[in-house]
XYZ file of C-alpha atoms in Angstrom:
659
model
C 142.509 125.790 68.034
C 139.192 126.963 68.649
C 138.807 129.301 65.263
C 139.961 126.141 63.224
C 137.842 123.629 64.968
C 135.133 126.326 64.599
C 135.557 126.571 61.293
C 135.479 122.520 60.949
C 131.860 122.109 62.389
C 130.365 125.090 59.938
C 132.032 122.983 56.910
C 130.168 119.869 58.122
C 126.898 122.103 58.641
C 127.364 123.885 55.337
C 128.268 120.257 53.730
C 124.859 119.001 54.768
C 123.012 122.139 53.006
C 124.744 121.643 49.488
C 123.735 118.019 50.258
C 119.692 118.662 50.859
C 120.168 121.113 47.772
C 120.670 118.573 45.328
C 117.569 117.027 46.412
C 115.548 117.218 43.596
C 111.660 120.065 43.988
C 110.026 120.513 46.967
C 112.875 117.964 48.366
C 114.848 120.763 50.094
C 116.331 120.997 53.302
C 116.721 124.692 54.035
C 116.367 124.302 57.076
C 119.776 122.449 57.987
C 120.995 126.390 56.787
C 122.918 127.534 60.106
C 123.837 131.227 59.503
C 124.832 131.098 63.349
C 128.078 129.423 64.167
C 128.732 126.915 66.033
C 130.893 128.767 68.462
C 128.458 131.519 68.841
C 125.869 128.537 69.768
C 128.243 127.490 72.181
C 129.405 130.217 73.957
C 125.570 130.600 74.345
C 124.668 127.886 75.942
C 126.195 124.658 76.497
C 122.960 122.717 76.621
C 121.796 123.902 73.207
C 124.898 123.495 71.690
C 125.351 119.593 72.330
C 121.680 119.683 71.307
C 122.009 121.271 68.199
C 125.239 118.636 67.461
C 122.743 115.654 68.351
C 120.006 116.669 65.886
C 122.168 118.072 63.237
C 123.090 114.476 62.909
C 120.109 113.071 63.203
C 118.497 115.039 60.427
C 121.741 113.994 58.713
C 120.630 110.110 59.285
C 116.988 111.067 58.083
C 117.624 113.688 55.079
C 115.413 112.285 52.691
C 111.868 112.116 55.306
C 112.627 115.053 56.828
C 112.808 116.669 53.656
C 109.752 115.943 51.981
C 106.694 118.142 51.947
C 104.822 116.271 54.733
C 106.822 114.917 57.629
C 105.887 113.655 60.710
C 108.830 112.882 62.599
C 108.662 111.324 66.052
C 112.135 111.997 67.493
C 112.771 110.492 71.115
C 114.823 112.288 73.552
C 117.003 110.540 77.009
C 114.906 110.636 79.886
C 117.852 113.164 81.731
C 117.124 115.662 79.060
C 115.037 118.741 78.690
C 112.590 118.773 75.878
C 112.711 122.435 76.088
C 116.388 122.622 75.669
C 116.284 120.394 72.691
C 113.106 122.185 71.446
C 114.749 125.611 71.863
C 118.035 124.182 69.972
C 115.332 122.975 67.198
C 114.134 126.574 66.892
C 117.570 127.699 65.721
C 117.900 125.336 63.081
C 114.223 125.703 61.986
C 113.696 129.356 62.263
C 113.238 130.277 58.981
C 111.731 127.276 57.653
C 107.510 126.597 57.918
C 108.255 123.493 60.431
C 106.069 122.956 63.192
C 107.862 121.746 66.850
C 106.091 120.056 69.418
C 106.957 119.315 73.124
C 104.860 115.751 73.665
C 103.519 115.222 77.256
C 104.545 112.810 79.465
C 101.906 111.496 80.887
C 97.448 111.786 80.188
C 95.301 113.728 82.409
C 92.490 112.023 84.000
C 92.904 108.934 81.358
C 92.784 110.966 78.425
C 95.286 113.305 76.167
C 95.189 117.032 76.613
C 96.457 117.263 72.838
C 94.796 117.846 69.900
C 96.441 115.938 67.384
C 94.308 117.270 64.467
C 95.550 120.875 64.812
C 98.832 119.685 65.098
C 98.860 117.362 61.966
C 97.402 120.409 59.718
C 101.215 121.376 59.613
C 103.078 120.104 56.446
C 105.631 119.339 58.634
C 105.718 118.348 62.457
C 108.488 117.423 64.676
C 107.607 115.287 67.977
C 109.817 115.396 70.846
C 109.195 112.998 73.651
C 110.810 111.391 76.387
C 112.078 108.031 75.276
C 110.170 105.627 77.557
C 107.079 107.962 77.277
C 103.892 106.954 76.097
C 102.962 108.894 72.591
C 99.341 109.630 71.206
C 97.893 106.674 68.885
C 97.336 109.316 66.072
C 101.054 110.515 66.310
C 102.114 107.072 66.214
C 99.725 106.306 62.974
C 100.720 109.483 60.793
C 104.559 109.440 61.493
C 107.126 109.318 58.728
C 109.886 109.072 60.328
C 110.751 108.157 64.300
C 114.184 108.152 65.641
C 116.127 108.641 68.649
C 118.468 111.595 69.561
C 121.429 110.878 70.393
C 123.155 113.446 73.054
C 126.340 114.288 74.558
C 128.325 112.259 72.302
C 132.355 112.004 73.125
C 133.459 114.153 70.076
C 130.407 116.787 70.721
C 131.736 116.632 74.513
C 135.365 117.456 73.715
C 134.544 120.119 71.077
C 131.891 121.817 73.618
C 135.175 122.061 76.342
C 137.477 123.731 73.676
C 135.228 126.217 71.820
C 134.124 126.945 76.076
C 137.805 126.873 76.932
C 137.288 124.572 79.399
C 140.215 122.746 77.987
C 140.214 118.658 76.987
C 138.777 115.819 78.811
C 138.939 112.166 78.752
C 137.124 109.658 77.181
C 136.324 108.373 80.507
C 135.496 111.369 81.647
C 133.471 112.206 78.576
C 131.323 108.833 79.086
C 130.932 110.016 82.781
C 129.328 113.498 81.818
C 127.200 112.123 78.990
C 124.969 110.456 81.918
C 124.162 114.135 83.633
C 120.980 115.562 83.200
C 120.617 118.451 80.854
C 120.868 121.010 83.594
C 123.824 120.534 84.821
C 126.054 121.181 81.552
C 126.047 124.420 81.860
C 127.905 124.020 85.233
C 130.398 121.444 84.135
C 131.807 123.507 80.993
C 131.801 126.691 82.255
C 133.590 129.281 80.324
C 137.383 129.451 80.952
C 137.033 126.779 83.626
C 138.545 122.840 83.101
C 136.173 120.536 82.632
C 138.231 117.698 83.630
C 137.860 119.603 87.513
C 133.941 119.083 87.352
C 134.288 115.371 85.847
C 136.774 113.986 88.303
C 134.002 115.717 91.179
C 131.269 113.687 89.414
C 133.793 110.780 89.527
C 134.108 110.905 93.400
C 130.094 111.040 93.985
C 129.783 107.893 91.777
C 128.695 105.078 94.175
C 131.535 102.516 94.175
C 129.816 98.813 93.851
C 133.068 97.774 95.913
C 131.484 97.535 98.854
C 128.028 96.135 98.008
C 129.517 93.255 95.350
C 131.436 91.893 99.243
C 127.885 91.540 100.764
C 126.914 87.570 100.306
C 123.496 87.704 98.922
C 123.458 84.346 99.185
C 123.257 83.617 102.750
C 121.958 85.247 105.875
C 119.103 86.903 104.412
C 116.640 83.503 104.944
C 114.263 83.318 102.059
C 115.440 86.511 100.339
C 118.651 84.588 100.312
C 117.003 81.310 98.401
C 115.498 84.169 95.865
C 118.704 86.075 95.103
C 120.125 82.701 93.656
C 117.504 81.507 91.541
C 117.099 84.983 89.870
C 120.884 84.720 89.279
C 120.710 82.053 87.562
C 117.604 82.933 85.467
C 119.416 86.644 84.588
C 122.131 84.190 83.351
C 120.580 82.044 81.107
C 118.100 85.026 79.480
C 121.605 87.083 79.045
C 122.522 83.603 77.459
C 119.516 83.502 75.438
C 118.325 79.969 76.824
C 115.527 81.704 78.664
C 113.053 84.034 77.815
C 112.868 86.847 79.554
C 108.841 85.823 79.880
C 110.136 83.142 82.676
C 112.045 85.147 84.762
C 110.381 87.234 88.157
C 108.940 90.699 87.226
C 109.539 92.072 90.552
C 109.834 91.637 94.174
C 108.540 93.456 97.488
C 110.735 93.184 100.637
C 109.204 93.875 103.625
C 109.987 94.008 107.558
C 111.255 95.970 110.290
C 113.217 99.035 109.622
C 117.087 98.638 109.502
C 117.349 94.603 108.612
C 118.935 95.745 105.215
C 116.453 95.505 102.626
C 118.165 98.388 100.701
C 121.559 97.170 101.246
C 120.650 93.316 99.790
C 118.812 95.465 96.682
C 122.204 96.661 95.801
C 124.327 93.980 96.621
C 121.582 91.773 94.596
C 122.103 94.000 91.396
C 126.045 93.422 91.605
C 125.515 90.037 92.113
C 123.611 90.197 88.752
C 125.778 92.151 87.576
C 122.772 94.211 86.940
C 122.842 98.529 86.549
C 121.129 99.854 89.732
C 118.608 102.336 89.349
C 117.488 103.446 92.882
C 114.086 105.756 93.467
C 111.102 106.349 95.350
C 107.879 107.472 95.447
C 109.051 110.634 97.703
C 111.862 111.486 95.039
C 109.092 111.270 92.257
C 107.188 113.485 94.760
C 109.751 116.072 95.133
C 109.867 116.828 91.735
C 109.863 120.271 90.874
C 106.586 121.476 92.427
C 104.934 117.752 93.087
C 101.961 118.337 90.831
C 100.717 115.295 89.225
C 102.315 115.710 85.846
C 105.345 116.735 88.080
C 105.402 113.267 89.792
C 104.062 111.404 87.078
C 106.813 113.000 84.585
C 109.199 111.883 87.241
C 108.220 108.263 87.653
C 108.130 107.535 83.321
C 111.417 109.298 83.628
C 112.795 106.159 86.455
C 111.565 103.499 84.600
C 112.850 104.728 80.751
C 116.214 105.068 82.788
C 115.787 101.532 83.921
C 114.896 100.191 80.436
C 118.090 102.419 79.117
C 120.294 100.438 81.128
C 118.893 96.673 80.532
C 119.588 94.442 82.422
C 119.012 96.188 85.339
C 117.027 96.370 89.382
C 114.931 98.983 89.481
C 114.861 99.802 93.366
C 111.807 101.873 94.741
C 112.743 102.458 98.436
C 109.596 103.294 101.102
C 107.462 101.567 98.140
C 104.115 101.586 100.845
C 104.250 105.081 100.854
C 102.515 104.733 97.321
C 99.101 104.194 98.863
C 96.447 101.814 98.602
C 92.916 103.579 96.165
C 90.410 101.646 98.372
C 91.974 104.156 101.464
C 92.796 107.439 100.013
C 90.690 110.450 101.805
C 88.701 112.186 98.958
C 90.448 114.944 99.137
C 94.094 113.632 97.811
C 91.884 110.240 96.393
C 92.161 111.512 92.448
C 95.616 112.369 93.088
C 96.819 109.544 94.557
C 94.912 107.353 92.171
C 96.053 108.819 88.899
C 100.063 107.775 90.431
C 98.970 104.598 91.140
C 97.500 103.871 87.937
C 100.567 105.347 86.134
C 102.770 103.048 88.107
C 100.570 100.559 87.323
C 101.170 101.655 83.667
C 104.577 101.829 83.976
C 104.750 97.978 85.202
C 102.851 96.817 82.923
C 103.530 99.119 80.383
C 102.586 97.840 76.500
C 106.043 98.468 75.507
C 107.166 96.105 78.385
C 110.376 96.055 80.013
C 112.245 93.449 79.262
C 115.549 93.590 80.806
C 114.092 95.146 84.107
C 113.607 93.652 87.236
C 111.443 96.117 89.880
C 112.291 95.832 93.627
C 110.526 97.299 95.897
C 111.029 97.638 99.782
C 108.661 99.089 102.644
C 107.532 98.540 106.799
C 104.259 98.045 105.690
C 102.912 95.854 103.207
C 99.169 95.738 103.624
C 99.198 99.913 103.079
C 100.059 98.628 99.520
C 96.880 99.055 96.639
C 96.941 94.743 96.413
C 97.394 95.665 91.836
C 100.764 96.290 92.648
C 101.769 93.318 94.427
C 99.342 90.607 92.414
C 101.564 87.889 90.362
C 103.128 89.583 87.208
C 104.046 92.812 89.135
C 105.808 92.569 92.558
C 105.128 89.074 92.170
C 107.304 87.759 94.809
C 107.178 88.771 98.502
C 109.801 88.491 101.218
C 109.801 89.015 104.830
C 113.072 90.475 106.302
C 113.004 89.786 109.917
C 115.310 91.291 112.599
C 118.627 89.147 112.031
C 118.952 85.863 114.532
C 122.288 85.678 116.333
C 124.361 83.533 113.379
C 122.924 86.601 111.189
C 124.172 89.146 112.975
C 127.689 87.208 113.532
C 127.745 88.032 110.067
C 126.966 91.138 109.869
C 129.606 92.125 112.103
C 131.814 90.469 110.391
C 131.081 91.738 107.446
C 131.872 95.273 108.656
C 134.673 94.113 110.909
C 136.382 92.047 108.109
C 139.923 91.872 110.076
C 137.422 90.086 113.204
C 136.091 87.746 110.813
C 137.693 84.462 112.512
C 137.265 85.642 116.005
C 135.286 83.409 118.341
C 134.382 85.987 120.711
C 132.643 87.792 117.316
C 130.068 85.361 117.300
C 129.604 85.555 121.448
C 129.154 89.300 121.200
C 126.376 89.034 118.530
C 124.124 86.445 120.088
C 123.802 88.791 122.897
C 122.427 91.615 121.152
C 118.992 90.444 120.318
C 117.233 92.630 118.514
C 119.439 94.757 116.467
C 118.920 95.460 113.374
C 121.644 95.309 110.419
C 121.437 99.375 110.589
C 122.593 99.483 114.528
C 125.272 96.577 113.841
C 126.609 98.834 110.960
C 126.714 101.615 113.585
C 128.155 99.394 116.129
C 130.757 98.486 113.721
C 131.564 101.995 112.496
C 131.996 103.058 116.566
C 135.010 100.198 117.057
C 136.189 101.588 114.182
C 136.502 104.833 115.052
C 138.103 103.955 118.496
C 140.857 102.147 117.646
C 141.409 105.242 114.397
C 141.931 108.003 117.101
C 144.259 105.613 118.920
C 145.892 104.651 115.840
C 145.568 100.817 115.594
C 143.863 97.959 114.209
C 140.241 97.698 116.059
C 139.778 94.978 118.557
C 136.938 92.964 119.708
C 137.246 94.786 123.004
C 136.885 98.139 120.854
C 132.894 96.540 120.315
C 132.180 95.378 123.910
C 133.035 99.642 124.699
C 130.128 100.363 123.005
C 127.446 97.814 124.223
C 125.717 98.968 127.238
C 125.807 96.044 129.754
C 122.626 94.171 130.645
C 121.291 94.407 134.416
C 122.263 91.394 136.033
C 118.275 90.088 137.075
C 118.428 88.992 140.936
C 115.916 86.104 142.251
C 112.718 88.180 142.934
C 112.954 90.156 139.173
C 113.609 86.066 137.954
C 110.335 85.301 139.968
C 108.140 88.317 138.701
C 109.366 86.947 135.260
C 109.330 83.090 135.954
C 105.582 84.074 137.313
C 105.018 85.946 133.728
C 105.854 83.171 131.672
C 104.396 80.133 133.684
C 100.693 81.673 133.289
C 101.752 81.740 129.610
C 102.188 78.768 129.456
C 99.631 76.941 132.212
C 96.660 78.809 130.089
C 98.019 77.480 126.545
C 98.218 73.771 128.402
C 95.096 74.402 129.637
C 92.694 75.442 126.992
C 94.729 73.678 124.129
C 96.094 76.424 122.231
C 99.230 74.543 121.499
C 101.746 72.273 122.735
C 104.367 73.907 125.223
C 108.127 73.262 123.888
C 109.585 74.800 126.102
C 109.704 77.673 128.807
C 112.929 79.963 129.362
C 114.010 82.939 131.651
C 116.900 84.770 130.966
C 119.175 86.140 133.832
C 121.636 88.102 131.917
C 124.493 87.154 134.212
C 124.642 82.633 132.648
C 121.741 83.192 130.083
C 121.019 85.524 127.485
C 118.193 86.144 125.232
C 119.637 85.105 121.649
C 116.332 86.114 119.403
C 114.871 88.720 120.057
C 114.846 91.604 123.221
C 112.922 89.616 126.146
C 112.633 89.286 129.481
C 111.810 85.475 129.118
C 110.036 83.139 126.531
C 107.191 80.803 126.257
C 107.137 78.608 122.962
C 104.103 76.878 121.504
C 104.091 73.946 118.740
C 100.766 75.738 117.205
C 98.561 72.885 115.848
C 97.765 72.971 111.937
C 94.587 74.260 111.116
C 92.889 74.674 108.128
C 90.564 77.477 109.616
C 89.828 79.404 112.893
C 86.651 79.485 114.875
C 85.835 82.224 117.050
C 86.436 80.035 120.415
C 90.081 79.483 119.454
C 90.485 83.098 118.390
C 89.367 84.209 121.707
C 91.952 81.009 123.432
C 94.837 82.943 121.658
C 93.590 85.978 123.117
C 93.309 84.599 126.585
C 96.584 82.943 126.173
C 98.518 86.643 125.098
C 97.170 88.148 128.706
C 97.735 84.878 130.502
C 100.860 86.543 131.670
C 100.227 89.951 132.841
C 96.991 88.037 134.789
C 99.453 85.647 135.986
C 101.315 88.736 137.752
C 98.027 90.364 139.196
C 96.813 86.783 140.730
C 100.609 86.106 142.078
C 101.934 89.360 142.854
C 98.231 91.330 143.045
C 100.134 93.745 140.480
C 101.027 94.015 136.662
C 104.630 95.037 135.267
C 105.344 96.329 131.672
C 106.542 93.104 130.694
C 103.031 92.405 129.087
C 103.132 96.075 126.706
C 105.235 98.717 125.496
C 105.899 97.633 122.339
C 104.455 96.452 118.690
C 105.702 93.120 119.708
C 104.059 93.022 123.070
C 101.389 90.663 124.714
C 98.775 93.127 124.896
C 99.461 94.192 121.332
C 99.134 91.008 119.487
C 95.857 90.363 121.756
C 94.634 94.025 120.708
C 95.788 93.208 117.229
C 93.490 89.986 116.943
C 90.465 91.375 118.388
C 90.384 94.390 115.983
C 90.566 91.475 113.110
C 88.068 89.951 114.948
C 85.809 92.559 114.633
C 86.368 94.156 111.522
C 87.372 90.945 109.508
C 86.035 87.776 110.620
C 82.275 88.976 111.695
C 82.817 88.040 115.292
C 81.955 90.889 116.642
C 78.333 92.423 117.182
C 77.940 93.060 113.843
C 78.543 90.322 111.022
C 80.538 93.042 108.496
C 83.609 92.487 106.245
C 86.013 95.506 106.623
C 89.669 94.377 105.868
C 92.589 97.116 106.575
C 89.429 99.359 107.478
C 91.407 100.042 111.326
C 95.928 100.584 110.997
C 96.598 98.397 114.137
C 99.572 100.453 114.466
C 97.722 103.643 115.041
C 95.793 103.765 118.236
C 93.913 107.133 116.692
C 91.997 104.757 114.493
C 90.723 102.917 117.210
C 89.959 105.426 119.214
C 88.109 107.420 116.361
C 85.442 104.592 115.899
C 83.728 104.353 119.430
C 81.644 101.222 118.683
C 84.680 99.327 117.446
C 87.090 100.656 120.769
C 83.934 99.224 122.904
C 83.679 96.019 121.449
C 87.219 95.113 121.104
C 87.729 96.635 125.003
C 84.960 94.283 125.753
C 86.996 91.006 123.754
C 90.107 91.700 126.024
C 88.494 92.532 129.219
C 86.552 88.999 129.115
C 89.383 87.579 127.976
C 91.653 88.906 130.678
C 89.156 88.124 133.391
C 89.269 84.696 132.252
C 92.453 83.868 131.824
C 92.195 85.288 136.082
C 90.040 83.578 137.195
C 91.833 80.276 135.798
C 95.136 80.899 137.030
C 93.506 81.762 140.431
C 91.858 78.602 140.542
C 95.139 77.181 139.398
C 97.510 79.513 142.019
C 98.781 76.177 143.847
C 100.297 75.012 140.625
C 101.188 78.696 139.468
C 103.249 78.817 142.002
C 104.947 75.678 141.933
C 105.557 76.737 138.146
C 107.223 79.871 138.365
C 109.753 78.983 141.684
C 110.667 75.448 139.613
C 111.485 78.187 136.678
C 113.466 80.268 138.415
C 115.462 77.882 139.794
C 116.047 76.291 136.415
C 116.070 79.123 134.114
C 114.864 76.654 131.158
C 112.025 73.998 131.932
C 111.171 71.609 128.785
C 110.447 68.037 128.206
C 109.689 65.892 131.773
C 110.486 68.656 133.738
C 107.382 70.661 131.830
C 105.070 67.624 132.097
C 105.452 67.004 136.143
C 104.302 70.903 136.827
C 101.465 70.640 134.622
C 98.115 70.768 136.940
C 96.780 67.535 137.894
C 100.533 65.593 137.931
C 101.784 64.090 141.376
C 105.296 66.073 141.721
C 106.258 63.225 144.066
C 106.381 60.265 140.976
C 105.374 62.219 138.088
C 102.190 60.609 137.232
C 98.603 62.302 136.283
C 96.424 62.306 139.640
C 93.140 60.092 139.070
C 89.881 62.297 139.915
C 87.754 59.428 141.736
């Protein structure tokens, strides 16, 4: 069987040779002479055999131009195949002919090509191999007499390779699966004497299924992202139907927010919802390509975009997108490398060849770290914030992971008592509940979920009074300085009342007035408001607690961030300079490194803390009344609030007049 197939392939090549010899004079095709048998090539290298077969097919299609005395052929090689493998196969075919072979680089260096096209084009015949989707030197484009795409891993070639290497036959489905693999894996798939079908089945197991992500409903539970998903789905379908030009479809989107909020899962579900291929990668994957040199990283980047264009319509998902950085903030020792990376990415996104059918979606935690050029209109133009899920969204996430409990009302109750939990946290909780049920050989129950949730500590009146004092401080400062209208003040005892929005012991809800701009005094008042809770504790208890600090969303964190922006962005410090983003407020080291900035920020914070302390000391009676009432009622709003503002006579609820 092997000998018969080998003879057929050799006969096929011989016929090509005969056809070429019939061409007149110099238009010969002697380069198609293959003295090495196909069997020998297949036994030597699976990659070379597949490249050899693909090249022979390509030359057959282009036998006229390739036989001319002068020929410049541009041959696009799929991005998942190494140019070296194709080049080696071409050497075997052209070993007796004066034909120049050239592997085109995938990127420019320092904005220019490291190529001498004049020296290469001096050859009578030149074949240039380049990765599909990568740019080609302009001189080669001008001089080209033929251009074609190398069609590697044809099913017939794969099945022939399996027989010649003693790997048995493979189905068309598995042949199609193998054809998507990089050339480096072919020798592992077609090991001599080992069944290729077995390797193909393992590849099928590795391939992620889309059934799970298709079940995730992107139309609800993701806020603004859900609205955009529905708009994109409609636009993609109209583009498919020829009713909408690609220029009218959003080019890209940036998903940003805290870790674990479901950005990656949303992107995968969006691709499934829009019936688009998903090509997922990250800046870290590009960086880890080979040795991580600039050329390696750019090559990996170009491959990702080329693969997305090949699979269009495709959603190209770039995870951890903020690691790409900002050209204006790179350290000098890394500036050249990182700038070239961003320039390469801009070229991919805005490439002259276009990217019709490709939606680029980036995901990150810190959008302020991204070069502005990457997220402007026409690039990743849509920006969608992924917040921590609210109570309803948490219930939907739990129901998604535990569908058998989806209609159980207790699931919503549990979800409402898990503030601050991300989608990843809830997925882990569901997984642990399923593990309990699996080990006991039964279906999962709501009690399995409850057993994995640590109960919140019940708070006694003394604890509630300190929390109430803290919130009373915020409310009184907001009211007296007219920071905003206080709508509601609430505390949680974890017995009857629970926080459902975020992890907190209490909240003060304000309705802020709409402002066309901010003044220095308005910003100072906001800082005073943030520090009012801690100041109230010191006034009443002569001590403070951790309620005002300890997290990125704490009172002190908000006050510090605003003070830094006042100094570096708004010119409200001792100098009028404008340095936006010069300090990463999430990195204390940046603040402490600049001693002048540290001193200015500290002065602002101390002044406004003293202002809050002095104000609340003068209103200590009102502070005590407010705190005691809040500790008793747990929630204050409407008329209950109005009667507690300073200057109001509690007995009749009327505002006292000044004489």
